[in-house]
Short mmCIF file of C-alpha atoms in Angstrom, two decimals:
data_model
loop_
_atom_site.label_atom_id
_atom_site.label_comp_id
_atom_site.label_asym_id
_atom_site.label_seq_id
_atom_site.Cartn_x
_atom_site.Cartn_y
_atom_site.Cartn_z
CA UNK L 13 101.44 104.74 99.37
CA UNK L 14 100.73 100.82 99.78
CA UNK L 15 103.46 99.78 97.79
CA UNK L 16 105.81 102.11 100.05
CA UNK L 17 104.84 100.71 102.71
CA UNK L 18 105.19 97.26 102.13
CA UNK L 19 108.78 97.91 100.55
CA UNK L 20 110.10 99.90 103.43
CA UNK L 21 108.42 97.26 106.18
CA UNK L 22 109.63 94.56 104.08
CA UNK L 23 113.38 96.16 104.79
CA UNK L 24 112.84 96.29 108.18
CA UNK L 25 112.07 93.16 108.51
CA UNK L 26 114.49 91.89 106.30
CA UNK L 27 112.37 90.17 103.59
CA UNK L 28 112.50 91.49 99.86
CA UNK L 29 109.13 92.63 98.89
CA UNK L 30 108.36 92.77 95.16
CA UNK L 31 105.10 95.02 94.06
CA UNK L 32 103.32 95.31 90.99
CA UNK L 33 101.06 98.49 91.21
CA UNK L 34 97.58 98.39 89.37
CA UNK L 35 96.31 101.98 89.50
CA UNK L 36 94.04 104.83 87.44
CA UNK L 37 97.16 104.42 84.87
CA UNK L 38 97.25 100.79 84.65
CA UNK L 39 99.50 98.05 85.35
CA UNK L 40 102.89 99.27 86.31
CA UNK L 41 106.10 97.39 86.91
CA UNK L 42 104.39 93.74 86.16
CA UNK L 43 105.61 90.94 88.31
CA UNK L 44 107.27 88.18 85.52
CA UNK L 45 106.33 84.39 86.01
CA UNK L 46 109.92 83.60 87.61
CA UNK L 47 109.27 86.29 90.59
CA UNK L 48 105.56 84.38 91.25
CA UNK L 49 107.22 81.12 90.88
CA UNK L 50 109.85 82.30 93.51
CA UNK L 51 107.55 84.45 96.05
CA UNK L 52 106.71 82.59 99.68
CA UNK L 53 103.39 83.74 99.32
CA UNK L 54 101.15 86.61 97.56
CA UNK L 55 99.40 90.14 99.10
CA UNK L 56 97.37 91.66 97.24
CA UNK L 57 96.08 95.20 98.52
CA UNK L 58 93.67 96.47 96.02
CA UNK L 59 89.94 98.23 95.90
CA UNK L 60 89.97 96.88 92.71
CA UNK L 61 89.41 93.43 90.77
CA UNK L 62 92.91 91.75 89.99
CA UNK L 63 93.77 89.35 87.90
CA UNK L 64 94.62 86.03 90.11
CA UNK L 65 94.86 83.35 88.02
CA UNK L 66 98.67 83.80 87.61
CA UNK L 67 99.00 83.06 91.74
CA UNK L 68 97.58 79.33 91.65
CA UNK L 69 99.39 77.42 94.13
CA UNK L 70 100.81 80.27 95.90
CA UNK L 71 99.92 81.21 99.62
CA UNK L 72 97.94 84.39 99.07
CA UNK L 73 96.11 87.18 101.24
CA UNK L 74 93.92 89.91 99.75
CA UNK L 75 92.95 92.87 101.88
CA UNK L 76 91.76 96.49 101.03
CA UNK L 77 94.64 99.34 99.81
CA UNK L 78 94.16 100.63 103.17
CA UNK L 79 95.24 97.53 105.24
CA UNK L 80 98.41 97.47 103.68
CA UNK L 81 99.04 101.09 104.63
CA UNK L 82 98.37 100.42 108.22
CA UNK L 83 99.20 96.82 108.83
CA UNK L 84 102.23 96.23 106.26
CA UNK L 85 103.96 93.94 109.21
CA UNK L 86 101.08 91.79 110.31
CA UNK L 87 100.19 91.13 106.12
CA UNK L 88 103.98 89.82 105.86
CA UNK L 89 104.20 88.35 109.01
CA UNK L 90 101.20 86.13 107.91
CA UNK L 91 102.50 84.95 105.10
CA UNK L 92 106.01 83.90 107.02
CA UNK L 93 103.53 82.34 109.03
CA UNK L 94 102.27 80.13 106.28
CA UNK L 95 98.98 81.58 107.75
CA UNK L 96 97.30 82.64 104.49
CA UNK L 97 95.40 79.57 102.78
CA UNK L 98 96.60 78.63 99.26
CA UNK L 99 95.22 80.04 96.33
CA UNK L 100 93.65 77.54 93.71
CA UNK L 101 92.49 79.15 90.39
CA UNK L 102 90.07 76.93 89.51
CA UNK L 103 88.29 78.00 92.60
CA UNK L 104 88.43 81.85 91.87
CA UNK L 105 85.22 82.32 91.00
CA UNK L 106 83.13 80.16 93.75
CA UNK L 107 85.54 81.82 96.01
CA UNK L 108 85.01 85.15 94.76
CA UNK L 109 80.95 84.31 94.67
CA UNK L 110 80.58 83.11 98.22
CA UNK L 111 82.97 86.47 99.43
CA UNK L 112 80.24 88.66 97.44
CA UNK L 113 77.60 87.28 99.28
CA UNK L 114 79.19 87.47 102.87
CA UNK L 115 80.07 90.68 101.87
CA UNK L 116 77.56 92.27 99.67
CA UNK L 117 78.66 95.89 101.06
CA UNK L 118 82.34 95.01 100.40
CA UNK L 119 81.97 93.75 96.66
CA UNK L 120 79.84 96.96 96.14
CA UNK L 121 82.77 99.10 97.19
CA UNK L 122 85.57 96.98 95.35
CA UNK L 123 82.91 97.35 91.85
CA UNK L 124 82.56 100.63 92.66
CA UNK L 125 86.11 102.13 93.16
CA UNK L 126 86.73 100.06 89.86
CA UNK L 127 84.70 101.73 88.23
CA UNK L 128 85.27 105.27 89.31
CA UNK L 129 89.41 104.45 88.49
CA UNK L 130 87.91 103.52 84.62
CA UNK L 131 85.95 106.76 85.17
CA UNK L 132 88.04 109.87 86.54
CA UNK L 133 90.44 109.75 83.16
CA UNK L 134 87.09 110.35 81.04
CA UNK L 135 86.13 113.09 83.95
CA UNK L 136 89.42 114.69 84.14
CA UNK L 137 90.17 115.18 81.05
CA UNK L 138 86.84 116.20 79.34
CA UNK L 139 86.42 118.72 82.42
CA UNK L 140 89.70 120.74 81.86
CA UNK L 141 88.81 120.53 77.74
CA UNK L 142 85.47 122.46 78.38
CA UNK L 143 87.28 124.55 81.22
CA UNK L 144 89.77 125.47 78.98
CA UNK L 145 87.06 126.27 76.02
CA UNK L 146 85.29 128.80 78.20
CA UNK L 147 89.17 130.32 79.20
CA UNK L 148 90.31 130.68 75.38
CA UNK L 149 86.77 132.29 74.59
CA UNK L 150 87.37 134.77 77.90
CA UNK L 151 90.92 135.52 76.67
CA UNK L 152 90.03 136.10 72.69
CA UNK L 153 87.09 138.14 73.93
CA UNK L 154 83.38 137.55 73.14
CA UNK L 155 80.73 141.00 72.38
CA UNK L 156 78.64 141.43 75.26
CA UNK L 157 75.29 139.90 72.91
CA UNK L 158 77.00 136.25 72.36
CA UNK L 159 78.00 136.01 75.47
CA UNK L 160 75.32 133.07 75.59
CA UNK L 161 77.94 131.55 73.24
CA UNK L 162 80.60 131.70 75.41
CA UNK L 163 82.98 128.64 75.30
CA UNK L 164 82.04 127.78 72.00
CA UNK L 165 82.29 131.36 70.11
CA UNK L 166 85.67 130.68 68.46
CA UNK L 167 86.40 128.17 66.32
CA UNK L 168 89.25 126.98 68.41
CA UNK L 169 87.04 127.00 71.97
CA UNK L 170 84.31 125.37 70.56
CA UNK L 171 86.51 122.09 68.94
CA UNK L 172 88.04 122.03 72.91
CA UNK L 173 84.34 122.14 74.14
CA UNK L 174 83.40 119.43 71.59
CA UNK L 175 86.16 117.40 72.57
CA UNK L 176 85.57 117.74 76.27
CA UNK L 177 81.40 117.01 76.15
CA UNK L 178 82.39 113.79 74.26
CA UNK L 179 85.04 112.77 76.90
CA UNK L 180 82.68 114.05 79.99
CA UNK L 181 79.18 113.45 78.78
CA UNK L 182 79.49 110.36 77.70
CA UNK L 183 81.36 108.98 80.52
CA UNK L 184 81.10 105.06 80.62
CA UNK L 185 80.74 103.92 84.00
CA UNK L 186 81.63 100.16 84.27
CA UNK L 187 80.68 98.12 87.16
CA UNK L 188 80.30 94.48 87.72
CA UNK L 189 81.93 93.22 84.97
CA UNK L 190 82.92 95.23 81.72
CA UNK L 191 79.49 95.88 80.54
CA UNK L 192 79.59 99.73 80.08
CA UNK L 193 76.47 102.16 79.47
CA UNK L 194 76.08 105.52 77.52
CA UNK L 195 72.48 106.66 76.60
CA UNK L 196 72.28 109.93 74.05
CA UNK L 197 69.73 111.90 75.37
CA UNK L 198 69.15 111.12 78.81
CA UNK L 199 68.83 113.34 81.64
CA UNK L 200 69.66 111.14 84.33
CA UNK L 201 73.27 112.39 84.60
CA UNK L 202 76.15 110.75 86.25
CA UNK L 203 74.21 109.08 89.12
CA UNK L 204 72.05 107.38 86.24
CA UNK L 205 75.25 106.67 84.76
CA UNK L 206 75.92 104.98 87.99
CA UNK L 207 72.83 102.97 88.48
CA UNK L 208 73.17 101.77 84.80
CA UNK L 209 76.44 100.49 85.36
CA UNK L 210 75.66 98.44 87.98
CA UNK L 211 72.51 96.93 86.20
CA UNK L 212 74.22 96.44 82.88
CA UNK L 213 76.63 94.02 85.29
CA UNK L 214 73.96 92.51 87.35
CA UNK L 215 72.46 91.65 83.47
CA UNK L 216 75.90 90.44 82.03
CA UNK L 217 76.21 88.46 84.93
CA UNK L 218 72.26 87.26 85.05
CA UNK L 219 72.69 85.82 81.41
CA UNK L 220 76.28 84.43 81.62
CA UNK L 221 74.36 82.13 84.35
CA UNK L 222 71.70 81.37 81.93
CA UNK L 223 73.67 80.81 78.94
CA UNK L 224 76.19 78.52 81.12
CA UNK L 225 74.38 75.25 79.56
CA UNK L 226 74.76 76.28 75.61
CA UNK L 227 76.19 73.80 73.88
CA UNK L 228 80.21 74.40 73.25
CA UNK L 229 80.12 74.29 69.71
CA UNK L 230 78.22 77.95 70.64
CA UNK L 231 80.31 79.58 73.37
CA UNK L 232 82.07 81.71 70.49
CA UNK L 233 78.92 82.96 69.61
CA UNK L 234 77.87 83.57 73.04
CA UNK L 235 80.56 85.88 74.12
CA UNK L 236 80.66 88.00 70.29
CA UNK L 237 76.91 87.92 69.86
CA UNK L 238 74.28 86.71 72.63
CA UNK L 239 75.97 88.59 75.29
CA UNK L 240 76.58 91.74 73.98
CA UNK L 241 73.36 92.06 71.66
CA UNK L 242 70.94 90.59 74.76
CA UNK L 243 72.76 92.31 76.71
CA UNK L 244 72.38 95.65 75.81
CA UNK L 245 69.06 94.70 74.67
CA UNK L 246 67.74 94.12 78.14
CA UNK L 247 69.98 97.05 79.71
CA UNK L 248 68.83 99.28 77.73
CA UNK L 249 64.90 98.46 78.32
CA UNK L 250 65.46 98.37 82.12
CA UNK L 251 67.06 101.80 82.00
CA UNK L 252 64.13 103.39 80.16
CA UNK L 253 62.56 102.69 84.08
CA UNK L 254 65.50 103.74 85.77
CA UNK L 255 65.62 107.12 83.76
CA UNK L 256 62.28 108.62 84.80
CA UNK L 257 63.02 108.95 88.84
CA UNK L 258 66.86 109.10 88.18
CA UNK L 259 66.47 112.08 85.92
CA UNK L 260 63.67 114.25 88.10
CA UNK L 261 66.58 113.43 91.20
CA UNK L 262 69.50 114.91 89.29
CA UNK L 263 67.21 117.35 88.26
CA UNK L 264 66.31 118.29 91.57
CA UNK L 265 70.01 118.02 92.75
CA UNK L 266 71.37 120.62 89.89
CA UNK L 267 68.50 122.83 90.76
CA UNK L 268 69.54 122.62 94.35
CA UNK L 269 72.77 123.34 93.78
CA UNK L 270 72.33 125.85 91.69
CA UNK L 271 69.91 127.83 94.53
CA UNK L 272 72.96 127.38 97.05
CA UNK L 273 73.92 130.78 98.48
CA UNK L 274 75.09 131.60 102.37
CA UNK L 275 74.73 129.12 105.27
CA UNK L 276 73.46 126.50 102.68
CA UNK L 277 76.58 127.06 100.93
CA UNK L 278 78.72 127.11 103.58
CA UNK L 279 77.19 123.92 105.10
CA UNK L 280 77.69 121.95 101.81
CA UNK L 281 81.58 123.66 101.77
CA UNK L 282 81.99 121.98 105.14
CA UNK L 283 80.57 118.46 104.99
CA UNK L 284 82.17 117.82 101.59
CA UNK L 285 85.59 119.47 102.72
CA UNK L 286 85.42 117.57 105.63
CA UNK L 287 84.69 114.06 104.07
CA UNK L 288 87.69 114.98 101.50
CA UNK L 289 89.97 114.43 104.56
CA UNK L 290 88.25 111.23 106.69
CA UNK L 291 90.64 109.22 104.24
CA UNK L 292 92.44 110.96 101.39
CA UNK L 293 92.13 108.93 98.99
CA UNK L 294 89.58 106.14 100.45
CA UNK L 295 85.67 105.69 100.09
CA UNK L 296 84.42 109.22 101.84
CA UNK L 297 86.87 110.89 100.12
CA UNK L 298 85.91 109.47 96.93
CA UNK L 299 82.21 110.03 97.11
CA UNK L 300 82.60 113.62 98.20
CA UNK L 301 85.28 113.74 95.43
CA UNK L 302 82.48 112.06 92.38
CA UNK L 303 79.60 114.13 94.14
CA UNK L 304 81.53 117.18 93.43
CA UNK L 305 82.43 116.12 90.07
CA UNK L 306 78.98 115.27 89.12
CA UNK L 307 77.77 119.00 89.80
CA UNK L 308 80.58 120.54 86.70
CA UNK L 309 78.10 119.26 83.87
CA UNK L 310 75.37 121.46 84.58
CA UNK L 311 77.31 124.32 86.67
CA UNK L 312 80.12 124.65 83.55
CA UNK L 313 77.97 126.98 81.47
CA UNK L 314 77.17 129.89 84.45
CA UNK L 315 80.91 129.81 85.57
CA UNK L 316 81.71 126.67 87.50
CA UNK L 317 80.77 125.01 90.30
CA UNK L 318 80.89 126.01 94.03
CA UNK L 319 80.87 122.26 95.40
CA UNK L 320 83.98 121.04 93.12
CA UNK L 321 85.55 124.39 94.07
CA UNK L 322 85.06 123.19 97.65
CA UNK L 323 85.99 119.82 97.26
CA UNK L 324 89.36 120.40 95.33
CA UNK L 325 90.36 123.27 97.77
CA UNK L 326 89.76 120.97 100.75
CA UNK L 327 91.59 117.69 98.68
CA UNK L 328 94.75 120.14 98.87
CA UNK L 329 94.68 120.72 102.37
CA UNK L 330 95.81 117.74 104.03
CA UNK L 331 99.24 117.43 102.25
CA UNK L 332 100.36 121.45 102.56
CA UNK L 333 99.05 120.83 106.37
CA UNK L 334 101.75 118.16 106.85
CA UNK L 335 104.60 120.78 105.01
CA UNK L 336 102.94 123.27 108.06
CA UNK L 337 103.56 120.95 110.59
CA UNK L 338 106.66 119.38 109.56
CA UNK L 339 107.92 122.67 109.26
CA UNK L 340 106.83 124.92 112.42
CA UNK L 341 107.36 121.48 114.85
CA UNK L 342 110.67 119.70 113.28
CA UNK L 343 111.34 118.51 116.83
CA UNK L 344 108.12 116.46 116.85
CA UNK L 345 109.81 114.58 113.62
CA UNK L 346 111.99 112.30 111.90
CA UNK L 347 114.16 113.46 109.14
CA UNK L 348 112.46 111.12 107.09
CA UNK L 349 109.19 112.79 107.68
CA UNK L 350 110.44 116.11 107.78
CA UNK L 351 112.16 115.62 103.46
CA UNK L 352 108.47 113.54 103.02
CA UNK L 353 106.64 117.34 104.53
CA UNK L 354 108.80 118.75 101.22
CA UNK L 355 106.98 116.60 99.08
CA UNK L 356 103.82 116.49 100.31
CA UNK L 357 104.05 120.61 99.09
CA UNK L 358 104.15 119.21 95.36
CA UNK L 359 101.57 116.66 96.35
CA UNK L 360 98.88 119.35 98.39
CA UNK L 361 99.52 121.98 95.33
CA UNK L 362 98.20 119.31 92.84
CA UNK L 363 95.66 118.39 94.44
CA UNK L 364 96.88 114.76 95.68
CA UNK L 365 95.18 114.50 99.05
CA UNK L 366 97.07 110.62 99.14
CA UNK L 367 100.22 112.15 100.09
CA UNK L 368 99.27 112.65 103.77
CA UNK L 369 97.86 109.36 104.08
CA UNK L 370 101.53 107.71 105.59
CA UNK L 371 101.19 110.52 108.08
CA UNK L 372 97.41 109.54 108.85
CA UNK L 373 97.87 106.34 108.96
CA UNK L 374 101.02 106.07 110.94
CA UNK L 375 99.21 108.40 113.44
CA UNK L 376 95.45 108.54 112.90
CA UNK L 377 94.12 109.69 116.24
CA UNK L 378 95.62 113.11 116.10
CA UNK L 379 96.25 113.27 112.36
CA UNK L 380 92.58 112.55 110.86
CA UNK L 381 91.01 114.96 112.86
CA UNK L 382 93.55 117.38 112.57
CA UNK L 383 93.42 117.40 108.70
CA UNK L 384 89.05 117.11 108.75
CA UNK L 385 89.07 120.53 110.69
CA UNK L 386 91.37 122.35 107.98
CA UNK L 387 89.69 120.69 105.07
CA UNK L 388 85.94 121.62 106.50
CA UNK L 389 87.07 124.67 107.12
CA UNK L 390 88.53 125.62 103.59
CA UNK L 391 84.89 124.21 101.88
CA UNK L 392 83.16 126.04 104.03
CA UNK L 393 84.70 129.69 103.14
CA UNK L 394 84.96 128.44 99.47
CA UNK L 395 81.02 127.79 99.64
CA UNK L 396 80.59 131.42 101.61
CA UNK L 397 82.32 133.22 98.94
CA UNK L 398 80.63 131.33 96.38
CA UNK L 399 83.88 130.48 94.56
CA UNK L 400 83.21 128.37 91.18
CA UNK L 401 85.71 126.32 89.46
CA UNK L 402 85.36 124.92 86.24
CA UNK L 403 87.52 122.18 86.48
CA UNK L 404 87.68 118.90 87.86
CA UNK L 405 91.21 118.68 89.36
CA UNK L 406 94.77 120.21 88.36
CA UNK L 407 95.03 122.68 91.76
CA UNK L 408 97.62 124.77 91.24
CA UNK L 409 97.82 124.32 87.70
CA UNK L 410 93.79 125.08 86.81
CA UNK L 411 93.72 128.22 89.56
CA UNK L 412 93.19 130.32 86.45
CA UNK L 413 89.67 128.64 86.43
CA UNK L 414 88.75 129.53 89.62
CA UNK L 415 86.21 132.56 89.93
CA UNK L 416 88.45 134.51 92.27
CA UNK L 417 91.98 132.77 92.22
CA UNK L 418 93.42 134.95 95.54
CA UNK L 419 90.60 134.46 97.46
CA UNK L 420 90.56 130.70 96.74
CA UNK L 421 94.23 130.23 97.41
CA UNK L 422 94.28 132.12 100.64
CA UNK L 423 91.13 129.68 101.83
CA UNK L 424 93.96 126.76 100.76
CA UNK L 425 96.56 128.32 103.12
CA UNK L 426 94.25 128.85 105.86
CA UNK L 427 92.95 125.29 106.10
CA UNK L 428 96.32 124.00 106.06
CA UNK L 429 97.76 126.37 108.23
CA UNK L 430 95.15 125.36 110.58
CA UNK L 431 95.62 121.96 110.39
CA UNK L 432 99.35 121.89 110.23
CA UNK L 433 99.25 123.66 113.60
CA UNK L 434 96.91 121.74 115.12
CA UNK L 435 98.53 118.32 113.93
CA UNK L 436 102.05 119.93 114.96
CA UNK L 437 100.59 120.65 118.56
CA UNK L 438 98.59 117.00 119.12
CA UNK L 439 101.63 114.92 117.91
CA UNK L 440 103.92 113.20 120.48
CA UNK L 441 107.29 114.31 120.86
CA UNK L 442 110.02 112.37 119.66
CA UNK L 443 111.57 108.85 121.68
CA UNK L 444 114.64 110.07 123.17
#
């Protein structure tokens, strides 16, 4: 979305904008040295760490992804007007350190999002593999006296579950650097992994400073032997203390979620549902999603997680609401927006909430509250019905892994229609 926003704005301003994407799937369309050399300036719109040494000597602006979506013209104009400072690679480390000191919350968020982007492929792939193991056993049949073995009764299902468990249960959470942590047999769950990731990153940063004065002849040993060896030992030792409270929190949270029913499940569904639509892919959305995926491991053997079901259903609402609004209120949307509305059908059904971002960014006062209402409603309905989901992603493609597919789709449709009508009603008519 940021790429599209910058390119389209550049075209309107008669400025050639070349974008390199860098998301969960890696770097796409990488910039060449020649393109960087010819560029007037560089805009980094990212919520994760990006390699910047190649931009040495260029005017550079670094902002969150949301800025490129909401203020693309301002960013481009600042480059053209020479308001951006020239970036010097030799000062990158000091500049980054200074920025982190001035904005600890921003630095924390950037590292968290970087870790989440590396974690999600494991969570999604592993979670779906585990869910498929249960689905295969259900299709092939399991004797009533062997239902405790559901998901691993047949050999092929057991293989799916083993592979998924390896990916889903041992998610490496990276933060504060490239350090990762995976401790077998620890019951602190995802929350413990999150704390462990930041702890490991902090240990590595401290060790780098302590070993900064090591003789040049021993620099190779520092990177290959000292940092990993001392880092793993120190982090593992510290995690012995961290795991005790984190395991208690994780166990308490899982017990609480398992006990949810009636009004409690409705309120939680309402909350996580609304969060999914607040920023549609931003930190609030990610917090709800990560919370939902964190409940899967403890609930997949009992048929899945109501929280995960509410999160995914609510996340599908905003893009579908865009389609509903552009269909019912055609006179309030341009032809380009109506075409985008059609695209949002696929985005919504695929659980890609980000499809609604351009509409939310263009008219936040009307779009975002409208999306929140529908998403919260859908989340609450899913919680009320106690619908469970065994997969962390997939949208319509994993609908068979819900405990009530028909009712699930109806609740998504209700939320989309409510949001779509509300958004279309509040939207200002086009200027004639």
